[in-house]
Coordinates of N, CA and C in Angstrom, one line a residue:
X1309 N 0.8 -1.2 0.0 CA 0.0 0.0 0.0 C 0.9 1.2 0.0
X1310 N 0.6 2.2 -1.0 CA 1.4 3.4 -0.7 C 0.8 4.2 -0.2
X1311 N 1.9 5.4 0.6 CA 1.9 6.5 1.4 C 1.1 7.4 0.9
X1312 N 0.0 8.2 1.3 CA -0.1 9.1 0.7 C -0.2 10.5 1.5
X1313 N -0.3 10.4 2.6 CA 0.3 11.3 3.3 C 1.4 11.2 4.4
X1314 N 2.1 12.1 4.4 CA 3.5 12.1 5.3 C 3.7 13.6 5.8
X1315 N 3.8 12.8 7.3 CA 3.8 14.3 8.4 C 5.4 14.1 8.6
X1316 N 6.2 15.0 8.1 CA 7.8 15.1 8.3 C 7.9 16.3 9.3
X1317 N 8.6 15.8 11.0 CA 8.5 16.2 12.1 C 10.3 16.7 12.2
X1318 N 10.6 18.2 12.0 CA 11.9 18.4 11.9 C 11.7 19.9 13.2
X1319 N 13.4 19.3 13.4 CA 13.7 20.2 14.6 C 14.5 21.5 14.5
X1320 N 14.7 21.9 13.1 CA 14.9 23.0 12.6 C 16.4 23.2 12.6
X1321 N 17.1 22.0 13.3 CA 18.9 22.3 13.3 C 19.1 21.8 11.6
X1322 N 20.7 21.9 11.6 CA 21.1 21.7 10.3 C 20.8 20.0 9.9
X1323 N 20.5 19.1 10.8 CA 20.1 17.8 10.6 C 18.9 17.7 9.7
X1324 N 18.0 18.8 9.8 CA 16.7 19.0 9.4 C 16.7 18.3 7.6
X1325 N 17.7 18.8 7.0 CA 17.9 19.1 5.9 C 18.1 17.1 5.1
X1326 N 18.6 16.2 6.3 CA 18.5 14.5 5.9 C 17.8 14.1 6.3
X1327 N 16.4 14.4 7.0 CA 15.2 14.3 7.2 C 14.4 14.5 5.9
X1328 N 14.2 15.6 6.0 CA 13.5 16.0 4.5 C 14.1 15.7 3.2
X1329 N 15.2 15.3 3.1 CA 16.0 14.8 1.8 C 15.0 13.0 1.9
X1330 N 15.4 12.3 3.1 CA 14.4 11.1 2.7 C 12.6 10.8 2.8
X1331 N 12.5 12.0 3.3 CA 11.2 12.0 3.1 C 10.8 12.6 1.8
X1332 N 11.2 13.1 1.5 CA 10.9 13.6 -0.1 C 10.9 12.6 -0.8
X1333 N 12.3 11.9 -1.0 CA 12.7 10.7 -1.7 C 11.5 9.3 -1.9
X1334 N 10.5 9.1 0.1 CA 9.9 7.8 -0.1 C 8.0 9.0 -0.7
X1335 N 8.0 10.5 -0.5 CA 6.8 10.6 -1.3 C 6.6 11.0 -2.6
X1336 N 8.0 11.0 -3.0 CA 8.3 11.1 -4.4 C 7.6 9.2 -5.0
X1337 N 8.3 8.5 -4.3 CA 8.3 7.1 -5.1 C 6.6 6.9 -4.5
X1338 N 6.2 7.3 -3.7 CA 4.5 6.9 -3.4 C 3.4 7.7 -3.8
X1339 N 3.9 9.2 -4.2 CA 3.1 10.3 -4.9 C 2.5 10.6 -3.8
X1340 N 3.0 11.1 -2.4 CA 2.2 11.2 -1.3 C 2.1 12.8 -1.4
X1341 N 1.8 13.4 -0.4 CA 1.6 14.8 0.1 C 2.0 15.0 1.4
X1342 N 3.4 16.3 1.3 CA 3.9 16.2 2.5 C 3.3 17.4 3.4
X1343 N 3.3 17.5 4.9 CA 3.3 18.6 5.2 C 4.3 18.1 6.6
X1344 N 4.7 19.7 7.1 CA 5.8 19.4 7.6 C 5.7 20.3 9.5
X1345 N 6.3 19.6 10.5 CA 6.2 20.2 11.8 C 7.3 20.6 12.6
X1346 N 6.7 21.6 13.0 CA 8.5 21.3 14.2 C 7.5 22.1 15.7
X1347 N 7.7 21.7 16.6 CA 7.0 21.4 17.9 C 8.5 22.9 18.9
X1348 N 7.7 23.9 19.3 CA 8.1 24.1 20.3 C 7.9 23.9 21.7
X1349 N 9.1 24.2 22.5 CA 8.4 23.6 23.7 C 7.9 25.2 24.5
X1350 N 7.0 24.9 25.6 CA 6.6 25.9 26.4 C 7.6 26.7 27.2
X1351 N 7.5 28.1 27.4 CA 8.7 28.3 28.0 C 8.8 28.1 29.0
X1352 N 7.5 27.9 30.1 CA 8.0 27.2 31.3 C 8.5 25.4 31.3
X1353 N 8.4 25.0 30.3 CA 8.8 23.6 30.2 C 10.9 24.4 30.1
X1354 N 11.1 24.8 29.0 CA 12.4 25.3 29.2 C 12.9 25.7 30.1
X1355 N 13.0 26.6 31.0 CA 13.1 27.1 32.1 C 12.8 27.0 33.1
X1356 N 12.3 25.2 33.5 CA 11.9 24.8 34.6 C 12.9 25.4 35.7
X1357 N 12.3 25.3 36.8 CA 13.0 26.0 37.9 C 12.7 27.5 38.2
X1358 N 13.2 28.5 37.4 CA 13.1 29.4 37.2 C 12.1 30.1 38.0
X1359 N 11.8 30.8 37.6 CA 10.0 31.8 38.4 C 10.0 32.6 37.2
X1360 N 9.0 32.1 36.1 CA 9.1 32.5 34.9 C 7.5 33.1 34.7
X1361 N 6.7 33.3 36.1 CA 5.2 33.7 36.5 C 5.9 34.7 36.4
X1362 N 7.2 35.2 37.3 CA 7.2 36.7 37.3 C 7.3 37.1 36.6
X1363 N 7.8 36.6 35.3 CA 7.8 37.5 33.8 C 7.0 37.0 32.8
X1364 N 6.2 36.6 33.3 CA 5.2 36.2 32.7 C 4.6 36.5 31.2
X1365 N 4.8 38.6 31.6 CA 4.4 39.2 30.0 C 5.2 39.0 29.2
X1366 N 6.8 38.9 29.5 CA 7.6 38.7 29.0 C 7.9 37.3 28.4
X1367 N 7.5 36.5 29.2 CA 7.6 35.3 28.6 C 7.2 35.0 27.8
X1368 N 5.9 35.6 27.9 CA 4.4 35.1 26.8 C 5.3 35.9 25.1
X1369 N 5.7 36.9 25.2 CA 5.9 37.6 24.2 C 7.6 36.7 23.7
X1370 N 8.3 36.3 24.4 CA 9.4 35.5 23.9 C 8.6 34.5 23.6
X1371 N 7.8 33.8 24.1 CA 7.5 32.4 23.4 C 6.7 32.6 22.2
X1372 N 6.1 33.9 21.8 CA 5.3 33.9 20.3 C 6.4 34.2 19.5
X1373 N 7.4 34.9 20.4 CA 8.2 35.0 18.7 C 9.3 33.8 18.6
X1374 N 9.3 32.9 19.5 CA 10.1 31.7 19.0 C 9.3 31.6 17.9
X1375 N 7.8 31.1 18.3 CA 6.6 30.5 17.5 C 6.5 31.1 16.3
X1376 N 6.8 32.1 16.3 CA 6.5 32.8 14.8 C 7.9 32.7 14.1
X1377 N 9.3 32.9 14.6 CA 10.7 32.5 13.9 C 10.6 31.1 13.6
X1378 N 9.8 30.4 14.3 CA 9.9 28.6 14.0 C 9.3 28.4 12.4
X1379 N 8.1 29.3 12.9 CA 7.1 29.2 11.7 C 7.9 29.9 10.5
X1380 N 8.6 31.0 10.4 CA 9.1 31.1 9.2 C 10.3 30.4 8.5
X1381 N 11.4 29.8 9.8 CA 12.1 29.0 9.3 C 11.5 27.7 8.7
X1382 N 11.0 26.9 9.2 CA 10.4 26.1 9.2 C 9.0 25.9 7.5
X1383 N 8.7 27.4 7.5 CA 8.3 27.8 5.6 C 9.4 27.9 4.7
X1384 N 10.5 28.1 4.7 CA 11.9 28.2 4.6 C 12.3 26.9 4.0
X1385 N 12.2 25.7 4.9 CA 12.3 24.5 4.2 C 11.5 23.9 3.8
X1386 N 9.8 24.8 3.9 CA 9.2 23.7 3.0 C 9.3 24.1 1.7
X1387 N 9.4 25.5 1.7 CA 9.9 26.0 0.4 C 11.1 25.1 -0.8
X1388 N 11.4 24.6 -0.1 CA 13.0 24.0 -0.6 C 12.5 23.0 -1.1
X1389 N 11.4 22.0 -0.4 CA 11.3 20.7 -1.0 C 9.7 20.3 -1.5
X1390 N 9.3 21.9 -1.8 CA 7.8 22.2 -2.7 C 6.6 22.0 -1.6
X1391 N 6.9 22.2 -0.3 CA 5.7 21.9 0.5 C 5.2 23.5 0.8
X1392 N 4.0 23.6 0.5 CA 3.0 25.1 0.5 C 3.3 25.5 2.1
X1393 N 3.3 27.1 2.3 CA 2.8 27.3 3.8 C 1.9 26.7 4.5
X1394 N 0.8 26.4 3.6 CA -0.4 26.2 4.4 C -0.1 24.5 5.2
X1395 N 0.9 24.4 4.7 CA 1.1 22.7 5.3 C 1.8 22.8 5.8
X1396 N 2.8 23.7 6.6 CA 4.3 23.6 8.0 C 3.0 24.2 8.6
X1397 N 3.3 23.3 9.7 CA 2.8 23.5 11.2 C 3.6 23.8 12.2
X1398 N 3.8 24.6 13.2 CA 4.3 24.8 14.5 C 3.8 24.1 15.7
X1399 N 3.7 23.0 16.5 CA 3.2 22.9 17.9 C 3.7 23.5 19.2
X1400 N 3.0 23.6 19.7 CA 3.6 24.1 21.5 C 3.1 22.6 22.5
X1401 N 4.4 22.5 22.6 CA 4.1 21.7 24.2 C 5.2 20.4 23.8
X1402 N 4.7 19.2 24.2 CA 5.8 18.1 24.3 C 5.9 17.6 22.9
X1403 N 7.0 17.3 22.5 CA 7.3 16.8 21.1 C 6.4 15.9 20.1
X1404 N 7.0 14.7 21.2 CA 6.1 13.5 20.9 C 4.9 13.7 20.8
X1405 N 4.1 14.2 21.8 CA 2.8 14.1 21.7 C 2.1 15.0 20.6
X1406 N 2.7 16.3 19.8 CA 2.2 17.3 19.2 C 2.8 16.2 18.1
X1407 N 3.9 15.6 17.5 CA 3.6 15.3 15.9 C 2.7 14.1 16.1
X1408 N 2.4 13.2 17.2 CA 1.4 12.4 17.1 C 0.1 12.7 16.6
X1409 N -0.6 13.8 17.1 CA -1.5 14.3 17.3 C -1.9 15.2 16.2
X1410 N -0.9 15.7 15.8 CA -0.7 16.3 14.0 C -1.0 15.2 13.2
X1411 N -0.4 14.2 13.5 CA -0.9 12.8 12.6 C -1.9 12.6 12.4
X1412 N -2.4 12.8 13.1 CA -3.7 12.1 13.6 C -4.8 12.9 12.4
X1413 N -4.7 14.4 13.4 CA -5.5 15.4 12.8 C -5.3 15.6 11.2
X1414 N -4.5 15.1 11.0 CA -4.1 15.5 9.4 C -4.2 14.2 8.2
X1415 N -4.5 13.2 9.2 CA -4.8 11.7 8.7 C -4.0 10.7 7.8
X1416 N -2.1 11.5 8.7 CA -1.4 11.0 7.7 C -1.2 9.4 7.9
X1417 N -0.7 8.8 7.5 CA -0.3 7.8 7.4 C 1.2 7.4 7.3
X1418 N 1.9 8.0 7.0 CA 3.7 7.8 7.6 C 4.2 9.2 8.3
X1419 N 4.4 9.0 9.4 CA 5.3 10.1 10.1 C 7.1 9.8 9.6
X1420 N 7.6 10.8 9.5 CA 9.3 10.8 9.1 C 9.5 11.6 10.2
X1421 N 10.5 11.2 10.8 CA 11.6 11.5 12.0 C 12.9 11.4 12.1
X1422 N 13.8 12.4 12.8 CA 15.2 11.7 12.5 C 15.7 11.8 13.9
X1423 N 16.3 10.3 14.5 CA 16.8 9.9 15.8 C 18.3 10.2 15.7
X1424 N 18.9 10.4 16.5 CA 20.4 10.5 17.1 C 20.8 9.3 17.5
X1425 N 20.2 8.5 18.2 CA 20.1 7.5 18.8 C 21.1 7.0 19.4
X1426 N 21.4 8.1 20.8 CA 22.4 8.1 21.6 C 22.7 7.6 22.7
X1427 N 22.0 7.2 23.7 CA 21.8 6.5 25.0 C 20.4 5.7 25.9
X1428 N 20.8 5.2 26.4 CA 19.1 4.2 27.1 C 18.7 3.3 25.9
X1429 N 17.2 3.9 25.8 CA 16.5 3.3 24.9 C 17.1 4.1 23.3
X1430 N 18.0 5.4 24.0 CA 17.6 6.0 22.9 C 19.2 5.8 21.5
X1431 N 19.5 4.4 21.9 CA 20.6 3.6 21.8 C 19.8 2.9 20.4
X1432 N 18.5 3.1 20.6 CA 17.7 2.2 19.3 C 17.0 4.3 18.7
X1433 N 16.3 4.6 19.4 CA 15.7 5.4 19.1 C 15.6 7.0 19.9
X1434 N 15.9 8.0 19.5 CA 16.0 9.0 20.4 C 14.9 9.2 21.2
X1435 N 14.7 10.0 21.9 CA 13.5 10.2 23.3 C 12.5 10.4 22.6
X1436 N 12.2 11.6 21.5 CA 11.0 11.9 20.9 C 10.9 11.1 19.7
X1437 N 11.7 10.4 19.1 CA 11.2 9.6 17.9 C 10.7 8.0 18.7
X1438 N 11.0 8.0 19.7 CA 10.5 6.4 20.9 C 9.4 7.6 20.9
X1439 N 9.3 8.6 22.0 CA 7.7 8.8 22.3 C 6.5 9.1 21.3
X1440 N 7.2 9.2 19.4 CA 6.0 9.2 18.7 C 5.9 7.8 18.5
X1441 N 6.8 7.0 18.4 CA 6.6 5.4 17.5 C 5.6 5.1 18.5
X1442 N 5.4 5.0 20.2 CA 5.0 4.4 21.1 C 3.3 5.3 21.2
X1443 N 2.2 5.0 20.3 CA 1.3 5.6 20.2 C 1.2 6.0 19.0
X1444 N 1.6 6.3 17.9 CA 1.7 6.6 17.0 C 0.4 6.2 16.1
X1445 N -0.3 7.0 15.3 CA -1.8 6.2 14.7 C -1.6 5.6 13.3
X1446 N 0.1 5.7 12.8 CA 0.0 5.4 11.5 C 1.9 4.9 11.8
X1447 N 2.1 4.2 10.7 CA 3.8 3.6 10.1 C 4.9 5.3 11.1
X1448 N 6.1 4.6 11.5 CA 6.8 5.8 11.2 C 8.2 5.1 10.9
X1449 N 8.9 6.3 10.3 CA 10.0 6.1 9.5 C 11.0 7.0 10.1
X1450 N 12.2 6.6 10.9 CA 13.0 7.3 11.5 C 14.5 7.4 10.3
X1451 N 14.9 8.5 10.4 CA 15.9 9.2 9.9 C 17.5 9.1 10.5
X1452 N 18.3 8.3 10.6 CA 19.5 8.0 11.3 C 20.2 9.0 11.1
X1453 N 20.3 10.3 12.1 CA 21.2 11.6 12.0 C 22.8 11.1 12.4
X1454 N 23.2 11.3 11.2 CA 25.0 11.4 11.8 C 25.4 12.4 12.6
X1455 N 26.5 11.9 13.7 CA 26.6 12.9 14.5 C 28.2 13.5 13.6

């Protein structure tokens, strides 16, 4: 059965770029439709510890404009490998659970990921490419980043 949609979940570093090279490659050979994610985290998840209530306005106002630099880098590469604005998404909150949940909503059917796959479990699979596979509503296809 071929792919016809693929949610490709990139983290915006320069790895980003052998992610979306093989994701292109397997919706090229299945004629799928890609759209593409990158998840930021909350900035009190960042900054845990902190007392980041007290700056609350200020936080709020750094975390929209990560959200909006994410969002235009992030159009940036879909640009590069033909995927429309209207299809890069930004999440806020935990990794794993926002490209899951993009899956879901978007009714893809192969998620693309790319693991490090550097210690623990994450010796097979990095932390967020294990917490999308583990729930996941459709195939996923992890990306082996060279370090």
């Amino acid at each position: 059965m071929a792919y016809q949609k693929i949610l490709v979940a990139i983290d915006l570093t320069d790895e980003a770029s052998d992610v979306l090279k093989q994701a292109l490659e397997t919706a090229t050979q299945n004629g799928a439709e890609m759209s593409l994610l990158t998840v930021i985290k909350p900035i009190n998840q960042v900054y845990a510890g902190f007392d980041v209530a007290a700056l609350s306005a200020d936080a709020a106002m750094i975390e929209q404009d990560a959200i909006r630099q994410a969002g235009d880098r992030l159009r940036e590469h879909g640009k590069v490998v033909g995927i429309p604005a209207a299809r890069c998404h930004v999440g806020r909150g935990s990794p794993a659970y926002e490209i899951r949940q993009m899956a879901e909503q978007l009714g893809a059917d192969l998620i693309v990921i790319g693991t490090h796959g550097r210690h623990g479990l994450g010796l097979l699979l990095g932390s967020t490419a294990n917490g999308v596979l583990h729930g996941a509503p459709c195939d996923v296809l992890t990306v082996k980043i060279n370090d």
